[in-house]
Short mmCIF file of C-alpha atoms and ligand atoms in Angstrom, two decimals:
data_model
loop_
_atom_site.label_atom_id
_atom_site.label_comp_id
_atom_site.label_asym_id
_atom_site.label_seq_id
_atom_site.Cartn_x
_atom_site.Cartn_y
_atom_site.Cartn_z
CA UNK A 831 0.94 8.24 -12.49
CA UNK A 832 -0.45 4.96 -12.37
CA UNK A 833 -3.07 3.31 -14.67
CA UNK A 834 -4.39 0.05 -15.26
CA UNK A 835 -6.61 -0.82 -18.56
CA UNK A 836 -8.69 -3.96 -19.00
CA UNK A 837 -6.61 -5.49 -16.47
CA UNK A 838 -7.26 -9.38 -16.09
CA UNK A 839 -5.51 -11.83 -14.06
CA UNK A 840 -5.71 -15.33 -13.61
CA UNK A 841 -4.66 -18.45 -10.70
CA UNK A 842 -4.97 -21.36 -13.15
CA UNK A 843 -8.22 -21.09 -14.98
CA UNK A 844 -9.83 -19.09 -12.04
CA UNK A 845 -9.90 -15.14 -13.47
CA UNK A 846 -9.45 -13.18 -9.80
CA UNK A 847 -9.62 -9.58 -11.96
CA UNK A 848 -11.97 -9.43 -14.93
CA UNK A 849 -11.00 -6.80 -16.98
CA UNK A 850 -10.20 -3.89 -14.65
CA UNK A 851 -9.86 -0.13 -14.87
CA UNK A 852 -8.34 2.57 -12.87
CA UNK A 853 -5.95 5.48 -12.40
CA UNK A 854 -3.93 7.08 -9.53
CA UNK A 855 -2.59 10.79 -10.07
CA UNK A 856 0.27 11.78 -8.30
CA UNK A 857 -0.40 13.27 -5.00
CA UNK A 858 -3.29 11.59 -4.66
CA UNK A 859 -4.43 9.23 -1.58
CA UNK A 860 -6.80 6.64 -3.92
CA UNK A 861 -8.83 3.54 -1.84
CA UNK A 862 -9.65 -0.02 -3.20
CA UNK A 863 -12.28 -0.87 -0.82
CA UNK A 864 -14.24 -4.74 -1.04
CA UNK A 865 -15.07 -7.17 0.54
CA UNK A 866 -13.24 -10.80 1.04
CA UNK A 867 -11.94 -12.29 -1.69
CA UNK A 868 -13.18 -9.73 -4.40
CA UNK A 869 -9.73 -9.05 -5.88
CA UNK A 870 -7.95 -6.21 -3.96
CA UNK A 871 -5.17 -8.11 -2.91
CA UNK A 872 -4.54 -9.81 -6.71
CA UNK A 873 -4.87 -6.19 -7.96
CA UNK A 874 -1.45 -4.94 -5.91
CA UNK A 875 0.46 -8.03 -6.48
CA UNK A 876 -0.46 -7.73 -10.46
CA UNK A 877 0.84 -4.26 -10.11
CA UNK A 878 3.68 -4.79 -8.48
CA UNK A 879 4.50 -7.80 -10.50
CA UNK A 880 3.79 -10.45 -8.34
CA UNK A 881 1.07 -12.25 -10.25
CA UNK A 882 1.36 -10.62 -14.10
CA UNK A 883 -1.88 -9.95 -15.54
CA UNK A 884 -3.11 -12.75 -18.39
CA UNK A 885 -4.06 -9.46 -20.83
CA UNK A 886 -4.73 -6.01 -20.22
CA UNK A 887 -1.92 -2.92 -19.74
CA UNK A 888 -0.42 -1.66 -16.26
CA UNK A 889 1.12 2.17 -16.83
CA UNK A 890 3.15 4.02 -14.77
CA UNK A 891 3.98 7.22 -15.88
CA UNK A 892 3.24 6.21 -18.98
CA UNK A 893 5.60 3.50 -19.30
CA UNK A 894 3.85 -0.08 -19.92
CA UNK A 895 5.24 -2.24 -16.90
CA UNK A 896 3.26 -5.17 -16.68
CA UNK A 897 5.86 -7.55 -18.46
CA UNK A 898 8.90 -6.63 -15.71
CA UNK A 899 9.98 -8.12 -12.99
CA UNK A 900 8.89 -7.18 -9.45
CA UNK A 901 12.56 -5.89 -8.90
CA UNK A 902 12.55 -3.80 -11.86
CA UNK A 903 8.43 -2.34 -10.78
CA UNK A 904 10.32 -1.51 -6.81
CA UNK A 905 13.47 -0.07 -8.68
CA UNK A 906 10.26 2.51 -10.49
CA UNK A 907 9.24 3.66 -6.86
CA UNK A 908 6.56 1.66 -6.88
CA UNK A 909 6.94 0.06 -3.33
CA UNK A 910 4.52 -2.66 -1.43
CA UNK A 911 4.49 -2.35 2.35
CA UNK A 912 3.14 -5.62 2.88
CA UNK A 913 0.73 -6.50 5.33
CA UNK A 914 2.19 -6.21 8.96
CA UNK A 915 3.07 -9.56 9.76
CA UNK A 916 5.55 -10.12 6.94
CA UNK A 917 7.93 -8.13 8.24
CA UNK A 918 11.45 -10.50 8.90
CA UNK A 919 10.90 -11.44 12.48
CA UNK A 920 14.44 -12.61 13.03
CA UNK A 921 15.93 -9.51 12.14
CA UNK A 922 15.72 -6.04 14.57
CA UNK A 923 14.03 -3.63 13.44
CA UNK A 924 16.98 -1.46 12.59
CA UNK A 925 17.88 -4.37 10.09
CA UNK A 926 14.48 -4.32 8.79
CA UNK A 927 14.60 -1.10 7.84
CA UNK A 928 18.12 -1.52 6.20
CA UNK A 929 16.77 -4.28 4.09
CA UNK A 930 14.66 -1.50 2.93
CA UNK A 931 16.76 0.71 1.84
CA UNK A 932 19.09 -2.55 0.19
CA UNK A 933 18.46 -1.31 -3.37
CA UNK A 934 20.18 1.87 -2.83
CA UNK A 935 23.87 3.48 -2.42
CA UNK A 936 22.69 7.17 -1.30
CA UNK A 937 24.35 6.76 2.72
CA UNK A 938 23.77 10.10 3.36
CA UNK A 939 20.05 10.46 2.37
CA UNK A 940 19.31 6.66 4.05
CA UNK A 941 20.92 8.11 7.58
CA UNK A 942 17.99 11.17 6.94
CA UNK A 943 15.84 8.69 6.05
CA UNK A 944 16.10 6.91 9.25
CA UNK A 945 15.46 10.04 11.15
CA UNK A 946 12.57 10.56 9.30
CA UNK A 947 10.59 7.38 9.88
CA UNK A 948 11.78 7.23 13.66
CA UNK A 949 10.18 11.47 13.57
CA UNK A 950 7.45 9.56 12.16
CA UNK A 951 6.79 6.54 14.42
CA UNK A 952 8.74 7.02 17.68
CA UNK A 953 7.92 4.14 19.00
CA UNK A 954 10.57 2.24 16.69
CA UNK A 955 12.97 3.75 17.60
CA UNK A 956 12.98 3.30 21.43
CA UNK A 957 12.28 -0.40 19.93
CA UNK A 958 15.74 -0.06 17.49
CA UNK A 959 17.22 -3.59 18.63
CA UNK A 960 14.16 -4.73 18.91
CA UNK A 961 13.48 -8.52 16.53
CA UNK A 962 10.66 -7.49 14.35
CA UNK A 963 9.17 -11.01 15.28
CA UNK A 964 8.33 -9.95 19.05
CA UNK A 965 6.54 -6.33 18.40
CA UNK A 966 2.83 -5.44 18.84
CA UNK A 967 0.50 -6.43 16.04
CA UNK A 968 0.48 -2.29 15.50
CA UNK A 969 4.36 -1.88 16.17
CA UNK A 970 4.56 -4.42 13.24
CA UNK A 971 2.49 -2.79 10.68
CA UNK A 972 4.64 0.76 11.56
CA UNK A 973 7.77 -1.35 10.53
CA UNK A 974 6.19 -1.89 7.58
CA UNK A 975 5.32 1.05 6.19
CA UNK A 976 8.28 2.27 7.39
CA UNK A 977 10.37 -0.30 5.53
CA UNK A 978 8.89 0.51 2.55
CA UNK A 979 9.33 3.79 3.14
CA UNK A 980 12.90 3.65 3.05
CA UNK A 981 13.25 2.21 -0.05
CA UNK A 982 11.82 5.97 -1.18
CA UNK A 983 8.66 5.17 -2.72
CA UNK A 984 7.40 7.39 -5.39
CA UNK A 985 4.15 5.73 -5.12
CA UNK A 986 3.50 3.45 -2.05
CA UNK A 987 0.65 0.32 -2.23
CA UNK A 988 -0.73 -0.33 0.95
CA UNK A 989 -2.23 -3.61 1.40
CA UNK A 990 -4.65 -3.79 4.77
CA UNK A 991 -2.70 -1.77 7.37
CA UNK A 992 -6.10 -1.85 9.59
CA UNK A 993 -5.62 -5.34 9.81
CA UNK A 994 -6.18 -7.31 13.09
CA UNK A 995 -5.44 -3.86 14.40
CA UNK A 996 -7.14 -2.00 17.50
CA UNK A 997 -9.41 0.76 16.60
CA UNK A 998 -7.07 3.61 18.23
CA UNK A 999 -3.75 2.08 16.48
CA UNK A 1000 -5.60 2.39 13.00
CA UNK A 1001 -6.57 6.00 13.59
CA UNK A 1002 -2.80 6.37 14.66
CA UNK A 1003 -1.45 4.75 11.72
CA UNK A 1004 -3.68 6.08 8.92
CA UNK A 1005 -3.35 9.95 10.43
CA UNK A 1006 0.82 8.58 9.44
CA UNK A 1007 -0.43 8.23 5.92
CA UNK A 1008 -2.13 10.97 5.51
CA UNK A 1009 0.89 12.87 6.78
CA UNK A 1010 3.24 10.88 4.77
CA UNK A 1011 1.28 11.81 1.91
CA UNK A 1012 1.18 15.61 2.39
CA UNK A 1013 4.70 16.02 3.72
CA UNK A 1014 6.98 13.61 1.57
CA UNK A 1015 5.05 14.16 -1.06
CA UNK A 1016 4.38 10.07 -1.70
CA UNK A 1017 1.67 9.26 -3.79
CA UNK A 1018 -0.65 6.38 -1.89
CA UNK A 1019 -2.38 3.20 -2.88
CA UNK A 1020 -4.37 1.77 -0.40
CA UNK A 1021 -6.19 -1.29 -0.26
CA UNK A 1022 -8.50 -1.58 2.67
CA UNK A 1023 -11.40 -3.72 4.05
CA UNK A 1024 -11.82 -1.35 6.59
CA UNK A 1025 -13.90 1.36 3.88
CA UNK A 1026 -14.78 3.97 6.58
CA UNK A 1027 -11.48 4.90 7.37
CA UNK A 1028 -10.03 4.13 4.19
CA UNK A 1029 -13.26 6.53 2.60
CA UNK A 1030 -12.07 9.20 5.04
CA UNK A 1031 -8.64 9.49 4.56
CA UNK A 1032 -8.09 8.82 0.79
CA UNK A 1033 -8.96 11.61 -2.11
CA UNK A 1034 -10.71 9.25 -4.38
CA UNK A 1035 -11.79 5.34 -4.27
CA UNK A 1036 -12.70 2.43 -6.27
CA UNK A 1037 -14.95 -0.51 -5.09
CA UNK A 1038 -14.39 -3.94 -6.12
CA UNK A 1039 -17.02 -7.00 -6.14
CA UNK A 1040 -15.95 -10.46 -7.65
CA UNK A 1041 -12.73 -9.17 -9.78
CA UNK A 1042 -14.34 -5.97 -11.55
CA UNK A 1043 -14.51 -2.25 -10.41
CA UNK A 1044 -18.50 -1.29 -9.63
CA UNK A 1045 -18.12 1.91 -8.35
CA UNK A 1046 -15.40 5.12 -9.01
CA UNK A 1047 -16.01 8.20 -7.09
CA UNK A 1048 -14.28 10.81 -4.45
CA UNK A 1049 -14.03 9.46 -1.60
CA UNK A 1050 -16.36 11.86 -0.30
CA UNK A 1051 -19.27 10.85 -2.21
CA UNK A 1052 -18.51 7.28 -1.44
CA UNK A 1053 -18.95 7.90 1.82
CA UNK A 1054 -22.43 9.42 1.38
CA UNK A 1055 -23.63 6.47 -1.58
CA UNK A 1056 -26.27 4.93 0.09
CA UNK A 1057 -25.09 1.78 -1.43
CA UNK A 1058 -21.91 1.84 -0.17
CA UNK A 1059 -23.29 2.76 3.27
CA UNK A 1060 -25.44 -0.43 3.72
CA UNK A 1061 -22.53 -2.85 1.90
CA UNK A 1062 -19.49 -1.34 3.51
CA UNK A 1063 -20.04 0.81 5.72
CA UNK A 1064 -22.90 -0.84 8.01
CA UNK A 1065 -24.95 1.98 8.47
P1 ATP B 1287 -9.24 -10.36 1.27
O1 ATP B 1287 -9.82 -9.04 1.67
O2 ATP B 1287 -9.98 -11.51 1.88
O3 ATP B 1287 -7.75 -10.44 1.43
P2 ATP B 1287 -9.03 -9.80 -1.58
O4 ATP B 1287 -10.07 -8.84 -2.08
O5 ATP B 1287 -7.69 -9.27 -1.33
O6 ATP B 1287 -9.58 -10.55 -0.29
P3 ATP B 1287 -7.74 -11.71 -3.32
O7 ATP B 1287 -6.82 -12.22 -2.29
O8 ATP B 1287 -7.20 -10.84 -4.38
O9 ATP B 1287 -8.98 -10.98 -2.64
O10 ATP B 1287 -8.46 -12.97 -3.99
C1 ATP B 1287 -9.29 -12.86 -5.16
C2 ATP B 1287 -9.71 -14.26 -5.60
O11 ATP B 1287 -8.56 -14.98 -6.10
C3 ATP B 1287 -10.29 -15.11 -4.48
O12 ATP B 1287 -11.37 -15.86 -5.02
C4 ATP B 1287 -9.15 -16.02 -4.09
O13 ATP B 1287 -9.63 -17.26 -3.61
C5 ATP B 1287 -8.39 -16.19 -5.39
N1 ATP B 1287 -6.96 -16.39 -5.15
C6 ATP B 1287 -6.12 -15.56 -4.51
N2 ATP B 1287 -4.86 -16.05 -4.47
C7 ATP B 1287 -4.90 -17.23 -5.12
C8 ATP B 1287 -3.94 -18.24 -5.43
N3 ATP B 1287 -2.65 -18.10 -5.08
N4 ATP B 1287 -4.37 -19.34 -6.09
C9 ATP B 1287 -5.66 -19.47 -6.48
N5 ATP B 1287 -6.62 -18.56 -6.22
C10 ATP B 1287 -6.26 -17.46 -5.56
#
């Protein structure tokens, strides 16, 4: 579905991603696990348009996309829910979620839609008038995802939902993944810091040192690489 060859990217003269490779099939749950400042971050915004990469292709479905614009990349399905405190804080979260579904005239399927994410996290909607601005840390990364999830991702990048987040809200948010995954179908990108839980949910993962890939495996087998054990897992 998605694929990215010899991707590199550049601030200025500083090159944040050196030539990477990857893939995500659809269906799949894939991790991009590393540590600060390594490139994860620079690798969804150069897919989703953000940043362009300097040389290097960005496929989706085939299709080269790395020259279009980052409305043209969401209009795709390819969706960012951005990391939880970017959500519009001024606006309630009903009105954050409309602003997610902005790009599209299908009434009937948004009003489903809206059931679906409040099925999905309850506690927005007893929190419907709620401004974004004044939810939990965890109630802010659910708007998120579910913002992006109205916009009807065919494949959803997730950048850091674990963030700043307590330990039981994670394991709440990333079993919402998984499900979102399995029952909508949705095709997941996920970009964590946070590699055990990232490692146990997702299907496959990359790691990522100083702007290159080092290490491709299933997730599985990441788990168990004794290398990734003592540099990201802490065991
Ligand atoms: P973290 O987990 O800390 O968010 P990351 O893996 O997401 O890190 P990036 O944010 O992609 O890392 O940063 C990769 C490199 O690019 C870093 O060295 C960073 O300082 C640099 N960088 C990121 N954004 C910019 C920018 N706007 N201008 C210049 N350099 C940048």
């Amino acid at each position: 579905m998605l694929e990215l060859k010899n991707v590199q990217t550049y601030y200025g003269n500083i090159q944040a991603l050196k030539g990477i490779n990857m893939e995500v099939r659809e269906g799949e749950i894939v991790t991009l696990i590393g540590a600060n400042g390594a490139g994860k971050t620079t690798t969804l915004m150069t897919i989703s348009g953000v940043v362009p990469p300097k040389s290097g292709e960005v496929l989706f479905e085939g299709t080269p996309i790395q020259k279009l614009s980052s409305e043209k990349i969401v209009k795709k399905g390819l969706i960012q829910a951005p990391e939880g405190r970017r959500i519009f804080p001024n606006m309630s979260v009903m009105e954050n979620l409309e602003m997610g579904a902005f790009l599209r005239n299908d009434k009937i399927i948004i009003k489903q839609d809206f059931d679906y994410v409040f099925d999905l996290f309850p506690r927005l909607a007893e929190r419907r008038a709620q401004l974004g601005g004044t939810l939990s840390g965890g109630e802010q990364q659910m708007l998120a995802i579910s913002r992006a999830l109205m916009a009807r991702p065919r494949l959803l990048l997730l950048d850091e939902p674990s963030l700043g987040l307590a330990p039981i809200i994670i394991t709440q948010i990333f079993e919402i993944i998984r499900k979102i995954n399995k029952e909508s179908n949705t095709t997941v990108f996920l970009v964590e810091q946070n590699a055990n839980q990232a490692l146990k949910l997702a299907h496959r993962g990359y790691v990522m040192e100083n702007g290159a890939i080092t290490l491709t495996d299933t997730a599985a087998n990441l788990l168990a690489n004794e290398a990734v054990k003592s540099a990201y897992l802490g065991i």
